[in-house]
Amino acid sequence: GAGVSQSPSNKVTEKGKDVELRCDPISGHTALYWYRQSLGQGLEFLIYFQGNSAPDKSGLPSDRFSAERTGGSVSTLTIQRTQQEDSAVYLCASSPVKGRNEQFFGPGTRLTVL
Amino acid sequence: GENVEQHPSTLSVQEGDSAVIKCTYSDSASNYFPWYKQELGKRPQLIIDIRSNVGEKKDQRIAVTLNKTAKHFSLHITETQPEDSAVYFCAASRGGGADGLTFGKGTHLIIQP
């Protein structure tokens, strides 16, 4: 079946602009995760959803970052007033049910803030 | 919060030899430890995982060991092949992994022909 998809694959924006990144999880997966990967670095956890609620937002780096999930499916990550340090690959992952934990990753969105 | 340290950052081995990557974690409540492989420009893919109720798990040429007392876990790859070249990440989480993963910074594994 179809895997996790993300759009856009690449986004170039100017400093100060807002951006929205989209994640389509695997159908039926109740858990959804956002991570950030900076060049040559590991993955940094941002936020996760169980259904439409977000039990853990602790990884969001600032109040410029927000995320929502509607209908227990698609999620959007919004970055307001982008800064150059926001440049990274933003990865989304989904997992089938609570207690079964393999996280399947999407291809990521490469964000470049000029 | 959880902190995961991973060593070495780069590992070069001869084809056919074994490779070992080690990770330590800080949160004694962590109970799920996956390993991901990421090839250049591609998404991370789970290669093996272990839960805190077992000490070792094997899958063909790959094995993971966990020492809960010492809070460290290791990835072992035997009979390495060129296609094993990639960046490997360890991770840890509570809640059986239902919550977010804390990743190590990665090990770049290079298989020398």
CSV table of C-alpha atoms in Angstrom, one decimal:
chain,number,residue,atom,x,y,z
A,1,GLY,CA,0.0,0.0,0.0
A,2,ALA,CA,0.9,3.7,-0.1
A,3,GLY,CA,3.5,4.9,2.4
A,4,VAL,CA,3.6,8.2,4.2
A,5,SER,CA,3.7,11.1,1.8
A,6,GLN,CA,4.7,14.7,2.4
A,7,SER,CA,4.3,17.8,0.4
A,8,PRO,CA,6.0,19.9,-0.9
A,9,SER,CA,9.2,17.9,-1.3
A,10,ASN,CA,11.2,21.1,-1.4
A,11,LYS,CA,10.3,24.6,-0.2
A,12,VAL,CA,12.4,27.7,-0.6
A,13,THR,CA,11.1,30.8,1.3
A,14,GLU,CA,12.3,34.2,2.4
A,15,LYS,CA,13.0,35.0,6.0
A,16,GLY,CA,9.9,36.2,7.7
A,17,LYS,CA,7.4,34.3,5.6
A,18,ASP,CA,5.1,31.7,6.9
A,19,VAL,CA,5.2,28.1,5.5
A,20,GLU,CA,2.9,25.1,5.8
A,21,LEU,CA,4.1,21.5,5.4
A,22,ARG,CA,1.8,18.7,4.9
A,23,CYS,CA,1.9,15.0,5.9
A,24,ASP,CA,-0.4,12.2,4.7
A,25,PRO,CA,0.1,9.2,7.0
A,26,ILE,CA,-0.5,5.6,6.1
A,27,SER,CA,-4.2,4.9,6.0
A,28,GLY,CA,-5.4,3.7,9.4
A,29,HIS,CA,-2.4,4.8,11.3
A,30,THR,CA,-3.6,6.6,14.5
A,31,ALA,CA,-0.2,8.0,15.6
A,32,LEU,CA,1.6,10.7,13.6
A,33,TYR,CA,5.0,12.3,14.4
A,34,TRP,CA,7.0,15.3,13.2
A,35,TYR,CA,10.8,15.4,13.3
A,36,ARG,CA,13.4,17.8,12.1
A,37,GLN,CA,16.7,16.8,10.6
A,38,SER,CA,19.4,19.5,10.1
A,39,LEU,CA,22.3,18.9,7.8
A,40,GLY,CA,24.4,16.1,9.0
A,41,GLN,CA,22.5,15.8,12.3
A,42,GLY,CA,20.2,13.3,13.9
A,43,LEU,CA,16.5,13.6,14.0
A,44,GLU,CA,14.9,16.0,16.5
A,45,PHE,CA,11.4,15.2,17.8
A,46,LEU,CA,8.9,18.1,17.4
A,47,ILE,CA,5.4,16.8,18.2
A,48,TYR,CA,3.2,13.8,18.0
A,49,PHE,CA,-0.5,13.2,17.5
A,50,GLN,CA,-2.6,10.3,18.8
A,51,GLY,CA,-5.8,10.7,16.7
A,52,ASN,CA,-6.4,14.5,16.5
A,53,SER,CA,-4.9,15.3,19.9
A,54,ALA,CA,-1.3,16.2,20.6
A,55,PRO,CA,-0.2,14.7,24.0
A,56,ASP,CA,3.3,15.9,23.6
A,57,LYS,CA,4.3,19.3,22.1
A,58,SER,CA,7.5,19.5,24.1
A,59,GLY,CA,9.8,19.4,21.0
A,60,LEU,CA,8.4,22.4,19.3
A,61,PRO,CA,11.4,24.8,19.3
A,62,SER,CA,9.4,28.0,19.6
A,63,ASP,CA,5.9,29.5,19.5
A,64,ARG,CA,6.4,30.1,15.8
A,65,PHE,CA,5.9,26.4,15.3
A,66,SER,CA,2.5,24.8,15.4
A,67,ALA,CA,0.8,21.7,14.1
A,68,GLU,CA,-2.6,20.3,13.7
A,69,ARG,CA,-4.3,17.1,12.6
A,70,THR,CA,-7.8,16.9,11.4
A,71,GLY,CA,-10.0,13.8,10.9
A,72,GLY,CA,-7.3,11.6,12.4
A,73,SER,CA,-5.4,11.7,9.1
A,74,VAL,CA,-3.6,14.6,7.4
A,75,SER,CA,-1.4,16.8,9.5
A,76,THR,CA,0.1,20.3,8.7
A,77,LEU,CA,3.1,21.8,10.4
A,78,THR,CA,3.1,25.6,10.2
A,79,ILE,CA,6.2,27.7,10.8
A,80,GLN,CA,5.5,31.4,11.1
A,81,ARG,CA,8.0,34.2,10.5
A,82,THR,CA,10.6,31.7,9.3
A,83,GLN,CA,14.2,32.2,10.3
A,84,GLN,CA,17.3,30.9,8.6
A,85,GLU,CA,17.9,28.4,11.4
A,86,ASP,CA,14.6,26.8,10.5
A,87,SER,CA,16.3,25.4,7.3
A,88,ALA,CA,16.2,21.6,7.6
A,89,VAL,CA,14.4,18.5,6.4
A,90,TYR,CA,11.1,18.1,8.1
A,91,LEU,CA,10.2,14.4,8.4
A,92,CYS,CA,6.8,13.0,9.2
A,93,ALA,CA,6.2,9.5,10.5
A,94,SER,CA,3.1,7.4,11.3
A,95,SER,CA,2.5,4.4,13.4
A,96,PRO,CA,-0.4,1.9,13.3
A,97,VAL,CA,-1.8,1.7,16.8
A,98,LYS,CA,-0.7,2.6,20.3
A,99,GLY,CA,1.6,-0.1,21.6
A,100,ARG,CA,2.8,-1.1,18.1
A,101,ASN,CA,5.6,1.2,17.6
A,102,GLU,CA,7.3,1.0,14.3
A,103,GLN,CA,7.3,4.5,12.9
A,104,PHE,CA,7.2,4.6,9.1
A,105,PHE,CA,8.8,7.8,7.8
A,106,GLY,CA,7.8,9.9,4.8
A,107,PRO,CA,10.4,11.3,2.3
A,108,GLY,CA,10.5,14.7,4.1
A,109,THR,CA,10.2,18.3,3.1
A,110,ARG,CA,13.5,20.2,2.5
A,111,LEU,CA,12.9,23.7,3.8
A,112,THR,CA,15.4,26.4,2.8
A,113,VAL,CA,15.0,29.9,4.4
A,114,LEU,CA,16.9,32.5,2.5
B,1,GLY,CA,14.1,14.6,29.2
B,2,GLU,CA,15.8,11.7,27.4
B,3,ASN,CA,19.3,12.0,26.0
B,4,VAL,CA,20.8,9.5,23.7
B,5,GLU,CA,24.6,9.3,22.9
B,6,GLN,CA,25.8,7.4,19.9
B,7,HIS,CA,29.4,6.2,19.1
B,8,PRO,CA,31.3,6.2,16.9
B,9,SER,CA,30.2,9.0,14.5
B,10,THR,CA,32.1,7.3,11.7
B,11,LEU,CA,33.0,3.6,11.3
B,12,SER,CA,34.9,2.2,8.5
B,13,VAL,CA,35.2,-1.6,8.2
B,14,GLN,CA,36.4,-4.1,5.5
B,15,GLU,CA,33.7,-5.9,3.6
B,16,GLY,CA,32.9,-9.2,5.4
B,17,ASP,CA,34.0,-7.9,8.8
B,18,SER,CA,31.6,-7.0,11.6
B,19,ALA,CA,30.5,-3.6,12.7
B,20,VAL,CA,29.3,-2.5,16.2
B,21,ILE,CA,27.6,0.8,17.0
B,22,LYS,CA,26.9,1.7,20.6
B,23,CYS,CA,24.3,3.9,22.2
B,24,THR,CA,23.6,5.0,25.8
B,25,TYR,CA,20.5,6.6,27.1
B,26,SER,CA,19.7,8.6,30.2
B,27,ASP,CA,16.0,8.0,31.0
B,28,SER,CA,15.5,4.7,33.0
B,29,ALA,CA,11.8,4.8,32.0
B,30,SER,CA,12.7,4.3,28.3
B,31,ASN,CA,11.5,0.9,27.2
B,32,TYR,CA,11.7,0.9,23.4
B,33,PHE,CA,14.9,1.1,21.3
B,34,PRO,CA,14.8,1.1,17.5
B,35,TRP,CA,17.6,1.4,15.0
B,36,TYR,CA,17.1,3.2,11.7
B,37,LYS,CA,19.2,3.1,8.5
B,38,GLN,CA,19.2,6.1,6.3
B,39,GLU,CA,20.8,6.1,2.9
B,40,LEU,CA,21.9,9.3,1.3
B,41,GLY,CA,18.9,11.4,0.4
B,42,LYS,CA,16.4,8.8,1.5
B,43,ARG,CA,14.0,8.4,4.4
B,44,PRO,CA,15.0,6.6,7.6
B,45,GLN,CA,14.0,2.9,7.6
B,46,LEU,CA,13.6,0.7,10.7
B,47,ILE,CA,16.0,-2.2,10.6
B,48,ILE,CA,15.5,-3.7,14.0
B,49,ASP,CA,14.1,-2.8,17.4
B,50,ILE,CA,14.1,-4.1,21.0
B,51,ARG,CA,12.0,-3.7,24.0
B,52,SER,CA,13.2,-3.5,27.6
B,53,ASN,CA,11.9,-6.9,28.5
B,54,VAL,CA,14.5,-8.7,26.3
B,55,GLY,CA,18.2,-8.6,26.2
B,56,GLU,CA,19.0,-9.5,22.6
B,57,LYS,CA,17.2,-9.8,19.3
B,58,LYS,CA,18.6,-11.1,16.0
B,59,ASP,CA,17.4,-10.8,12.4
B,60,GLN,CA,19.8,-12.5,9.9
B,61,ARG,CA,23.0,-10.5,9.9
B,62,ILE,CA,21.7,-7.9,12.3
B,63,ALA,CA,21.5,-8.1,16.1
B,64,VAL,CA,20.8,-5.7,18.9
B,65,THR,CA,21.7,-6.1,22.6
B,66,LEU,CA,20.3,-4.2,25.5
B,67,ASN,CA,21.8,-3.7,29.0
B,68,LYS,CA,19.1,-2.0,31.1
B,69,THR,CA,21.3,-1.7,34.1
B,70,ALA,CA,24.0,0.1,32.3
B,71,LYS,CA,21.5,1.9,30.1
B,72,HIS,CA,23.2,1.0,26.8
B,73,PHE,CA,22.3,-0.8,23.7
B,74,SER,CA,24.3,-1.8,20.6
B,75,LEU,CA,23.8,-2.7,17.0
B,76,HIS,CA,25.9,-5.6,15.6
B,77,ILE,CA,26.1,-6.2,11.8
B,78,THR,CA,28.0,-9.3,10.8
B,79,GLU,CA,29.4,-10.2,7.3
B,80,THR,CA,29.1,-6.6,6.2
B,81,GLN,CA,28.3,-5.9,2.6
B,82,PRO,CA,28.6,-2.8,0.4
B,83,GLU,CA,24.9,-2.2,0.7
B,84,ASP,CA,25.3,-1.8,4.4
B,85,SER,CA,27.0,1.6,3.8
B,86,ALA,CA,24.6,4.2,5.3
B,87,VAL,CA,24.0,6.4,8.4
B,88,TYR,CA,22.6,4.4,11.3
B,89,PHE,CA,20.6,6.0,14.1
B,90,CYS,CA,19.7,4.6,17.4
B,91,ALA,CA,16.7,5.9,19.3
B,92,ALA,CA,14.9,5.5,22.6
B,93,SER,CA,11.4,6.3,23.9
B,94,ARG,CA,9.0,5.7,26.8
B,95,GLY,CA,5.5,4.3,26.4
B,96,GLY,CA,6.6,1.4,24.3
B,97,GLY,CA,7.5,3.8,21.6
B,98,ALA,CA,4.0,5.3,21.2
B,99,ASP,CA,5.5,8.7,22.0
B,100,GLY,CA,8.2,10.5,20.2
B,101,LEU,CA,11.6,9.0,19.6
B,102,THR,CA,14.9,10.6,20.9
B,103,PHE,CA,17.6,9.9,18.4
B,104,GLY,CA,21.3,9.7,18.6
B,105,LYS,CA,23.3,11.8,16.2
B,106,GLY,CA,24.1,8.9,13.9
B,107,THR,CA,27.0,6.7,12.7
B,108,HIS,CA,28.2,6.9,9.2
B,109,LEU,CA,29.1,3.3,8.3
B,110,ILE,CA,31.5,2.9,5.4
B,111,ILE,CA,32.1,-0.6,4.0
B,112,GLN,CA,35.5,-0.8,2.3
B,113,PRO,CA,35.6,-3.2,-0.6
